PDB file of N, CA and C in Angstrom:
ATOM      1  N   UNK A   1     216.975  65.476 163.803  1.00 42.00           N
ATOM      2  CA  UNK A   1     216.926  66.880 164.166  1.00 42.00           C
ATOM      3  C   UNK A   1     215.881  67.063 165.249  1.00 42.00           C
ATOM      4  N   UNK A   2     216.252  67.473 166.443  1.00 46.00           N
ATOM      5  CA  UNK A   2     215.259  67.709 167.476  1.00 46.00           C
ATOM      6  C   UNK A   2     214.392  68.904 167.129  1.00 46.00           C
ATOM      7  N   UNK A   3     213.154  68.850 167.578  1.00 51.00           N
ATOM      8  CA  UNK A   3     212.221  69.924 167.260  1.00 51.00           C
ATOM      9  C   UNK A   3     212.713  71.244 167.821  1.00 51.00           C
ATOM     10  N   UNK A   4     213.364  71.220 168.970  1.00 46.00           N
ATOM     11  CA  UNK A   4     213.856  72.462 169.562  1.00 46.00           C
ATOM     12  C   UNK A   4     214.902  73.121 168.679  1.00 46.00           C
ATOM     13  N   UNK A   5     215.533  72.350 167.797  1.00 45.00           N
ATOM     14  CA  UNK A   5     216.524  72.944 166.902  1.00 45.00           C
ATOM     15  C   UNK A   5     215.902  73.278 165.559  1.00 45.00           C
ATOM     16  N   UNK A   6     214.642  73.667 165.585  1.00 48.00           N
ATOM     17  CA  UNK A   6     213.999  74.087 164.345  1.00 48.00           C
ATOM     18  C   UNK A   6     214.545  75.436 163.913  1.00 48.00           C
ATOM     19  N   UNK A   7     215.681  75.851 164.522  1.00 50.00           N
ATOM     20  CA  UNK A   7     216.346  77.088 164.129  1.00 50.00           C
ATOM     21  C   UNK A   7     216.873  76.971 162.707  1.00 50.00           C
ATOM     22  N   UNK A   8     216.995  75.757 162.206  1.00 78.00           N
ATOM     23  CA  UNK A   8     217.423  75.571 160.830  1.00 78.00           C
ATOM     24  C   UNK A   8     216.340  76.034 159.865  1.00 78.00           C
ATOM     25  N   UNK A   9     215.109  76.101 160.368  1.00 80.00           N
ATOM     26  CA  UNK A   9     214.016  76.599 159.544  1.00 80.00           C
ATOM     27  C   UNK A   9     214.176  78.098 159.379  1.00 80.00           C
ATOM     28  N   UNK A  10     213.949  78.584 158.174  1.00 77.00           N
ATOM     29  CA  UNK A  10     214.004  80.013 157.935  1.00 77.00           C
ATOM     30  C   UNK A  10     212.796  80.662 158.591  1.00 77.00           C
ATOM     31  N   UNK A  11     212.916  81.938 158.908  1.00 78.00           N
ATOM     32  CA  UNK A  11     211.888  82.660 159.641  1.00 78.00           C
ATOM     33  C   UNK A  11     210.487  82.506 159.092  1.00 78.00           C
ATOM     34  N   UNK A  12     210.337  82.548 157.777  1.00 77.00           N
ATOM     35  CA  UNK A  12     209.002  82.477 157.194  1.00 77.00           C
ATOM     36  C   UNK A  12     208.400  81.080 157.287  1.00 77.00           C
ATOM     37  N   UNK A  13     209.208  80.069 157.616  1.00 86.00           N
ATOM     38  CA  UNK A  13     208.683  78.706 157.721  1.00 86.00           C
ATOM     39  C   UNK A  13     208.373  78.290 159.156  1.00 86.00           C
ATOM     40  N   UNK A  14     208.824  79.061 160.121  1.00 86.00           N
ATOM     41  CA  UNK A  14     208.598  78.687 161.519  1.00 86.00           C
ATOM     42  C   UNK A  14     207.110  78.671 161.840  1.00 86.00           C
ATOM     43  N   UNK A  15     206.382  79.705 161.396  1.00 85.00           N
ATOM     44  CA  UNK A  15     204.939  79.753 161.640  1.00 85.00           C
ATOM     45  C   UNK A  15     204.248  78.563 160.980  1.00 85.00           C
ATOM     46  N   UNK A  16     204.633  78.250 159.755  1.00 87.00           N
ATOM     47  CA  UNK A  16     204.049  77.106 159.050  1.00 87.00           C
ATOM     48  C   UNK A  16     204.358  75.808 159.798  1.00 87.00           C
ATOM     49  N   UNK A  17     205.587  75.675 160.281  1.00 90.00           N
ATOM     50  CA  UNK A  17     205.975  74.490 161.047  1.00 90.00           C
ATOM     51  C   UNK A  17     205.125  74.357 162.306  1.00 90.00           C
ATOM     52  N   UNK A  18     204.974  75.460 163.033  1.00 90.00           N
ATOM     53  CA  UNK A  18     204.201  75.413 164.279  1.00 90.00           C
ATOM     54  C   UNK A  18     202.746  75.038 164.019  1.00 90.00           C
ATOM     55  N   UNK A  19     202.148  75.616 162.959  1.00 90.00           N
ATOM     56  CA  UNK A  19     200.755  75.290 162.641  1.00 90.00           C
ATOM     57  C   UNK A  19     200.615  73.854 162.150  1.00 90.00           C
ATOM     58  N   UNK A  20     201.619  73.360 161.457  1.00 90.00           N
ATOM     59  CA  UNK A  20     201.547  72.016 160.883  1.00 90.00           C
ATOM     60  C   UNK A  20     201.780  70.915 161.906  1.00 90.00           C
ATOM     61  N   UNK A  21     202.400  71.238 163.019  1.00 91.00           N
ATOM     62  CA  UNK A  21     202.738  70.197 163.994  1.00 91.00           C
ATOM     63  C   UNK A  21     201.791  70.151 165.185  1.00 91.00           C
ATOM     64  N   UNK A  22     200.757  70.979 165.183  1.00 92.00           N
ATOM     65  CA  UNK A  22     199.784  70.930 166.282  1.00 92.00           C
ATOM     66  C   UNK A  22     199.112  69.564 166.300  1.00 92.00           C
ATOM     67  N   UNK A  23     199.149  68.904 167.433  1.00 93.00           N
ATOM     68  CA  UNK A  23     198.508  67.603 167.573  1.00 93.00           C
ATOM     69  C   UNK A  23     199.261  66.457 166.918  1.00 93.00           C
ATOM     70  N   UNK A  24     200.475  66.689 166.466  1.00 93.00           N
ATOM     71  CA  UNK A  24     201.281  65.641 165.824  1.00 93.00           C
ATOM     72  C   UNK A  24     202.251  65.035 166.830  1.00 93.00           C
ATOM     73  N   UNK A  25     202.672  63.829 166.554  1.00 94.00           N
ATOM     74  CA  UNK A  25     203.666  63.185 167.416  1.00 94.00           C
ATOM     75  C   UNK A  25     205.037  63.805 167.164  1.00 94.00           C
ATOM     76  N   UNK A  26     205.965  63.508 168.053  1.00 93.00           N
ATOM     77  CA  UNK A  26     207.328  64.017 167.924  1.00 93.00           C
ATOM     78  C   UNK A  26     207.950  63.554 166.603  1.00 93.00           C
ATOM     79  N   UNK A  27     207.744  62.299 166.257  1.00 94.00           N
ATOM     80  CA  UNK A  27     208.304  61.748 165.018  1.00 94.00           C
ATOM     81  C   UNK A  27     207.719  62.453 163.793  1.00 94.00           C
ATOM     82  N   UNK A  28     206.412  62.697 163.816  1.00 94.00           N
ATOM     83  CA  UNK A  28     205.780  63.394 162.690  1.00 94.00           C
ATOM     84  C   UNK A  28     206.296  64.821 162.580  1.00 94.00           C
ATOM     85  N   UNK A  29     206.496  65.485 163.720  1.00 92.00           N
ATOM     86  CA  UNK A  29     207.028  66.844 163.712  1.00 92.00           C
ATOM     87  C   UNK A  29     208.434  66.868 163.120  1.00 92.00           C
ATOM     88  N   UNK A  30     209.236  65.865 163.431  1.00 92.00           N
ATOM     89  CA  UNK A  30     210.579  65.778 162.848  1.00 92.00           C
ATOM     90  C   UNK A  30     210.514  65.616 161.337  1.00 92.00           C
ATOM     91  N   UNK A  31     209.591  64.790 160.877  1.00 93.00           N
ATOM     92  CA  UNK A  31     209.439  64.581 159.435  1.00 93.00           C
ATOM     93  C   UNK A  31     208.977  65.861 158.746  1.00 93.00           C
ATOM     94  N   UNK A  32     208.062  66.579 159.377  1.00 92.00           N
ATOM     95  CA  UNK A  32     207.578  67.837 158.805  1.00 92.00           C
ATOM     96  C   UNK A  32     208.711  68.849 158.734  1.00 92.00           C
ATOM     97  N   UNK A  33     209.499  68.967 159.813  1.00 91.00           N
ATOM     98  CA  UNK A  33     210.629  69.900 159.825  1.00 91.00           C
ATOM     99  C   UNK A  33     211.628  69.542 158.730  1.00 91.00           C
ATOM    100  N   UNK A  34     211.916  68.266 158.583  1.00 91.00           N
ATOM    101  CA  UNK A  34     212.851  67.816 157.556  1.00 91.00           C
ATOM    102  C   UNK A  34     212.336  68.162 156.162  1.00 91.00           C
ATOM    103  N   UNK A  35     211.059  67.946 155.951  1.00 91.00           N
ATOM    104  CA  UNK A  35     210.448  68.246 154.652  1.00 91.00           C
ATOM    105  C   UNK A  35     210.493  69.746 154.359  1.00 91.00           C
ATOM    106  N   UNK A  36     210.173  70.566 155.359  1.00 90.00           N
ATOM    107  CA  UNK A  36     210.201  72.015 155.164  1.00 90.00           C
ATOM    108  C   UNK A  36     211.610  72.511 154.873  1.00 90.00           C
ATOM    109  N   UNK A  37     212.605  71.959 155.562  1.00 88.00           N
ATOM    110  CA  UNK A  37     213.987  72.368 155.313  1.00 88.00           C
ATOM    111  C   UNK A  37     214.426  71.943 153.916  1.00 88.00           C
ATOM    112  N   UNK A  38     214.087  70.730 153.533  1.00 89.00           N
ATOM    113  CA  UNK A  38     214.486  70.207 152.225  1.00 89.00           C
ATOM    114  C   UNK A  38     213.902  71.042 151.085  1.00 89.00           C
ATOM    115  N   UNK A  39     212.658  71.493 151.258  1.00 86.00           N
ATOM    116  CA  UNK A  39     211.974  72.217 150.183  1.00 86.00           C
ATOM    117  C   UNK A  39     211.747  73.687 150.525  1.00 86.00           C
ATOM    118  N   UNK A  40     212.602  74.264 151.350  1.00 83.00           N
ATOM    119  CA  UNK A  40     212.394  75.640 151.800  1.00 83.00           C
ATOM    120  C   UNK A  40     212.425  76.650 150.656  1.00 83.00           C
ATOM    121  N   UNK A  41     213.122  76.328 149.576  1.00 79.00           N
ATOM    122  CA  UNK A  41     213.199  77.269 148.462  1.00 79.00           C
ATOM    123  C   UNK A  41     211.909  77.335 147.647  1.00 79.00           C
ATOM    124  N   UNK A  42     210.953  76.467 147.918  1.00 81.00           N
ATOM    125  CA  UNK A  42     209.696  76.484 147.164  1.00 81.00           C
ATOM    126  C   UNK A  42     208.618  77.319 147.836  1.00 81.00           C
ATOM    127  N   UNK A  43     208.883  77.824 149.039  1.00 81.00           N
ATOM    128  CA  UNK A  43     207.901  78.615 149.766  1.00 81.00           C
ATOM    129  C   UNK A  43     208.222  80.099 149.639  1.00 81.00           C
ATOM    130  N   UNK A  44     207.183  80.915 149.567  1.00 76.00           N
ATOM    131  CA  UNK A  44     207.370  82.358 149.511  1.00 76.00           C
ATOM    132  C   UNK A  44     207.903  82.873 150.840  1.00 76.00           C
ATOM    133  N   UNK A  45     208.768  83.876 150.771  1.00 76.00           N
ATOM    134  CA  UNK A  45     209.235  84.525 151.992  1.00 76.00           C
ATOM    135  C   UNK A  45     208.153  85.425 152.570  1.00 76.00           C
ATOM    136  N   UNK A  46     207.416  86.107 151.696  1.00 72.00           N
ATOM    137  CA  UNK A  46     206.310  86.963 152.109  1.00 72.00           C
ATOM    138  C   UNK A  46     205.376  87.135 150.913  1.00 72.00           C
ATOM    139  N   UNK A  47     204.327  87.916 151.091  1.00 68.00           N
ATOM    140  CA  UNK A  47     203.341  88.083 150.025  1.00 68.00           C
ATOM    141  C   UNK A  47     203.903  88.803 148.806  1.00 68.00           C
ATOM    142  N   UNK A  48     205.000  89.521 148.972  1.00 72.00           N
ATOM    143  CA  UNK A  48     205.560  90.302 147.875  1.00 72.00           C
ATOM    144  C   UNK A  48     206.669  89.544 147.137  1.00 72.00           C
ATOM    145  N   UNK A  49     206.993  88.368 147.582  1.00 71.00           N
ATOM    146  CA  UNK A  49     208.040  87.553 146.964  1.00 71.00           C
ATOM    147  C   UNK A  49     207.415  86.736 145.833  1.00 71.00           C
ATOM    148  N   UNK A  50     207.481  87.255 144.620  1.00 73.00           N
ATOM    149  CA  UNK A  50     206.799  86.613 143.507  1.00 73.00           C
ATOM    150  C   UNK A  50     207.641  85.559 142.812  1.00 73.00           C
ATOM    151  N   UNK A  51     208.941  85.693 142.865  1.00 72.00           N
ATOM    152  CA  UNK A  51     209.798  84.694 142.244  1.00 72.00           C
ATOM    153  C   UNK A  51     209.869  84.835 140.732  1.00 72.00           C
ATOM    154  N   UNK A  52     210.694  84.009 140.131  1.00 74.00           N
ATOM    155  CA  UNK A  52     210.907  84.038 138.692  1.00 74.00           C
ATOM    156  C   UNK A  52     211.380  82.659 138.266  1.00 74.00           C
ATOM    157  N   UNK A  53     210.897  82.217 137.130  1.00 76.00           N
ATOM    158  CA  UNK A  53     211.339  80.923 136.621  1.00 76.00           C
ATOM    159  C   UNK A  53     211.687  81.038 135.144  1.00 76.00           C
ATOM    160  N   UNK A  54     212.617  80.232 134.732  1.00 80.00           N
ATOM    161  CA  UNK A  54     212.979  80.129 133.324  1.00 80.00           C
ATOM    162  C   UNK A  54     212.564  78.761 132.785  1.00 80.00           C
ATOM    163  N   UNK A  55     211.757  78.026 133.549  1.00 85.00           N
ATOM    164  CA  UNK A  55     211.396  76.664 133.176  1.00 85.00           C
ATOM    165  C   UNK A  55     210.281  76.596 132.144  1.00 85.00           C
ATOM    166  N   UNK A  56     209.485  77.624 132.041  1.00 86.00           N
ATOM    167  CA  UNK A  56     208.359  77.591 131.108  1.00 86.00           C
ATOM    168  C   UNK A  56     208.333  78.877 130.294  1.00 86.00           C
ATOM    169  N   UNK A  57     207.914  78.742 129.073  1.00 88.00           N
ATOM    170  CA  UNK A  57     207.799  79.896 128.196  1.00 88.00           C
ATOM    171  C   UNK A  57     206.521  79.722 127.403  1.00 88.00           C
ATOM    172  N   UNK A  58     205.799  80.802 127.190  1.00 88.00           N
ATOM    173  CA  UNK A  58     204.580  80.704 126.408  1.00 88.00           C
ATOM    174  C   UNK A  58     204.492  81.870 125.434  1.00 88.00           C
ATOM    175  N   UNK A  59     203.677  81.688 124.424  1.00 88.00           N
ATOM    176  CA  UNK A  59     203.475  82.695 123.393  1.00 88.00           C
ATOM    177  C   UNK A  59     201.997  83.044 123.372  1.00 88.00           C
ATOM    178  N   UNK A  60     201.703  84.332 123.294  1.00 87.00           N
ATOM    179  CA  UNK A  60     200.320  84.774 123.175  1.00 87.00           C
ATOM    180  C   UNK A  60     200.087  85.119 121.712  1.00 87.00           C
ATOM    181  N   UNK A  61     199.240  84.346 121.068  1.00 88.00           N
ATOM    182  CA  UNK A  61     198.957  84.548 119.653  1.00 88.00           C
ATOM    183  C   UNK A  61     197.933  85.665 119.501  1.00 88.00           C
ATOM    184  N   UNK A  62     198.345  86.760 118.888  1.00 88.00           N
ATOM    185  CA  UNK A  62     197.435  87.886 118.665  1.00 88.00           C
ATOM    186  C   UNK A  62     197.080  88.027 117.193  1.00 88.00           C
ATOM    187  N   UNK A  63     197.407  87.014 116.401  1.00 88.00           N
ATOM    188  CA  UNK A  63     197.203  87.053 114.947  1.00 88.00           C
ATOM    189  C   UNK A  63     197.799  88.334 114.393  1.00 88.00           C
ATOM    190  N   UNK A  64     197.017  89.085 113.653  1.00 89.00           N
ATOM    191  CA  UNK A  64     197.518  90.327 113.061  1.00 89.00           C
ATOM    192  C   UNK A  64     196.934  91.543 113.759  1.00 89.00           C
ATOM    193  N   UNK A  65     196.448  91.377 114.962  1.00 88.00           N
ATOM    194  CA  UNK A  65     195.827  92.489 115.683  1.00 88.00           C
ATOM    195  C   UNK A  65     196.880  93.544 116.016  1.00 88.00           C
ATOM    196  N   UNK A  66     196.498  94.782 115.786  1.00 87.00           N
ATOM    197  CA  UNK A  66     197.391  95.892 116.100  1.00 87.00           C
ATOM    198  C   UNK A  66     197.359  96.144 117.610  1.00 87.00           C
ATOM    199  N   UNK A  67     198.450  96.614 118.158  1.00 83.00           N
ATOM    200  CA  UNK A  67     198.456  96.916 119.586  1.00 83.00           C
ATOM    201  C   UNK A  67     197.470  98.040 119.911  1.00 83.00           C
ATOM    202  N   UNK A  68     196.870  97.965 121.062  1.00 85.00           N
ATOM    203  CA  UNK A  68     195.951  99.013 121.504  1.00 85.00           C
ATOM    204  C   UNK A  68     196.791 100.130 122.099  1.00 85.00           C
ATOM    205  N   UNK A  69     196.607 101.316 121.570  1.00 86.00           N
ATOM    206  CA  UNK A  69     197.392 102.462 122.034  1.00 86.00           C
ATOM    207  C   UNK A  69     196.555 103.280 123.010  1.00 86.00           C
ATOM    208  N   UNK A  70     196.970 103.281 124.243  1.00 85.00           N
ATOM    209  CA  UNK A  70     196.318 104.099 125.260  1.00 85.00           C
ATOM    210  C   UNK A  70     197.395 104.723 126.126  1.00 85.00           C
ATOM    211  N   UNK A  71     197.117 105.934 126.559  1.00 85.00           N
ATOM    212  CA  UNK A  71     198.050 106.577 127.470  1.00 85.00           C
ATOM    213  C   UNK A  71     197.989 105.864 128.814  1.00 85.00           C
ATOM    214  N   UNK A  72     199.123 105.651 129.445  1.00 82.00           N
ATOM    215  CA  UNK A  72     199.100 105.015 130.766  1.00 82.00           C
ATOM    216  C   UNK A  72     198.409 105.925 131.779  1.00 82.00           C
ATOM    217  N   UNK A  73     197.591 105.308 132.616  1.00 80.00           N
ATOM    218  CA  UNK A  73     196.897 106.064 133.661  1.00 80.00           C
ATOM    219  C   UNK A  73     197.317 105.508 135.005  1.00 80.00           C
ATOM    220  N   UNK A  74     197.753 106.393 135.866  1.00 78.00           N
ATOM    221  CA  UNK A  74     198.163 105.966 137.203  1.00 78.00           C
ATOM    222  C   UNK A  74     196.945 105.726 138.070  1.00 78.00           C
ATOM    223  N   UNK A  75     197.042 104.703 138.873  1.00 71.00           N
ATOM    224  CA  UNK A  75     196.030 104.469 139.902  1.00 71.00           C
ATOM    225  C   UNK A  75     196.381 105.401 141.052  1.00 71.00           C
ATOM    226  N   UNK A  76     195.398 106.118 141.589  1.00 80.00           N
ATOM    227  CA  UNK A  76     195.723 107.013 142.709  1.00 80.00           C
ATOM    228  C   UNK A  76     196.438 106.250 143.823  1.00 80.00           C
ATOM    229  N   UNK A  77     197.468 106.879 144.380  1.00 81.00           N
ATOM    230  CA  UNK A  77     198.300 106.236 145.392  1.00 81.00           C
ATOM    231  C   UNK A  77     197.479 105.786 146.597  1.00 81.00           C
ATOM    232  N   UNK A  78     196.468 106.557 146.963  1.00 84.00           N
ATOM    233  CA  UNK A  78     195.635 106.183 148.114  1.00 84.00           C
ATOM    234  C   UNK A  78     194.944 104.848 147.863  1.00 84.00           C
ATOM    235  N   UNK A  79     194.475 104.622 146.646  1.00 82.00           N
ATOM    236  CA  UNK A  79     193.814 103.354 146.331  1.00 82.00           C
ATOM    237  C   UNK A  79     194.809 102.201 146.345  1.00 82.00           C
ATOM    238  N   UNK A  80     196.022 102.443 145.853  1.00 82.00           N
ATOM    239  CA  UNK A  80     197.055 101.404 145.893  1.00 82.00           C
ATOM    240  C   UNK A  80     197.373 101.033 147.337  1.00 82.00           C
ATOM    241  N   UNK A  81     197.476 102.040 148.205  1.00 87.00           N
ATOM    242  CA  UNK A  81     197.770 101.777 149.612  1.00 87.00           C
ATOM    243  C   UNK A  81     196.642 100.998 150.271  1.00 87.00           C
ATOM    244  N   UNK A  82     195.397 101.395 150.005  1.00 88.00           N
ATOM    245  CA  UNK A  82     194.252 100.685 150.578  1.00 88.00           C
ATOM    246  C   UNK A  82     194.256  99.225 150.145  1.00 88.00           C
ATOM    247  N   UNK A  83     194.516  98.993 148.857  1.00 86.00           N
ATOM    248  CA  UNK A  83     194.522  97.628 148.343  1.00 86.00           C
ATOM    249  C   UNK A  83     195.647  96.813 148.967  1.00 86.00           C
ATOM    250  N   UNK A  84     196.825  97.410 149.110  1.00 87.00           N
ATOM    251  CA  UNK A  84     197.957  96.702 149.716  1.00 87.00           C
ATOM    252  C   UNK A  84     197.655  96.350 151.170  1.00 87.00           C
ATOM    253  N   UNK A  85     197.029  97.276 151.893  1.00 89.00           N
ATOM    254  CA  UNK A  85     196.675  97.015 153.294  1.00 89.00           C
ATOM    255  C   UNK A  85     195.635  95.915 153.380  1.00 89.00           C
ATOM    256  N   UNK A  86     194.632  95.951 152.501  1.00 89.00           N
ATOM    257  CA  UNK A  86     193.604  94.907 152.496  1.00 89.00           C
ATOM    258  C   UNK A  86     194.208  93.549 152.167  1.00 89.00           C
ATOM    259  N   UNK A  87     195.178  93.529 151.250  1.00 88.00           N
ATOM    260  CA  UNK A  87     195.829  92.269 150.885  1.00 88.00           C
ATOM    261  C   UNK A  87     196.616  91.686 152.051  1.00 88.00           C
ATOM    262  N   UNK A  88     197.156  92.553 152.897  1.00 87.00           N
ATOM    263  CA  UNK A  88     197.945  92.086 154.031  1.00 87.00           C
ATOM    264  C   UNK A  88     197.084  91.563 155.170  1.00 87.00           C
ATOM    265  N   UNK A  89     195.821  91.950 155.182  1.00 82.00           N
ATOM    266  CA  UNK A  89     194.934  91.513 156.283  1.00 82.00           C
ATOM    267  C   UNK A  89     194.330  90.183 156.015  1.00 82.00           C
TER     268      UNK A  89
END
């Protein structure tokens, strides 16, 4: 696969490919592109892509503790927006 045809890479992997191939030989860049394409499903599309797996399951042992009853409290929308913007920077 020629490096110029890295169009096979999905959009979110192009930046990673470019950063990973700086100072690498042509052969190494081809290997990196091949690896990224082969395992493209293991990389996040963006920061909000959390994914889901059915491969692991766990149990939280609470013994006989009763659930804590509290009314749900909303976080002010302005604070949520500030936090989301900070996370993106």
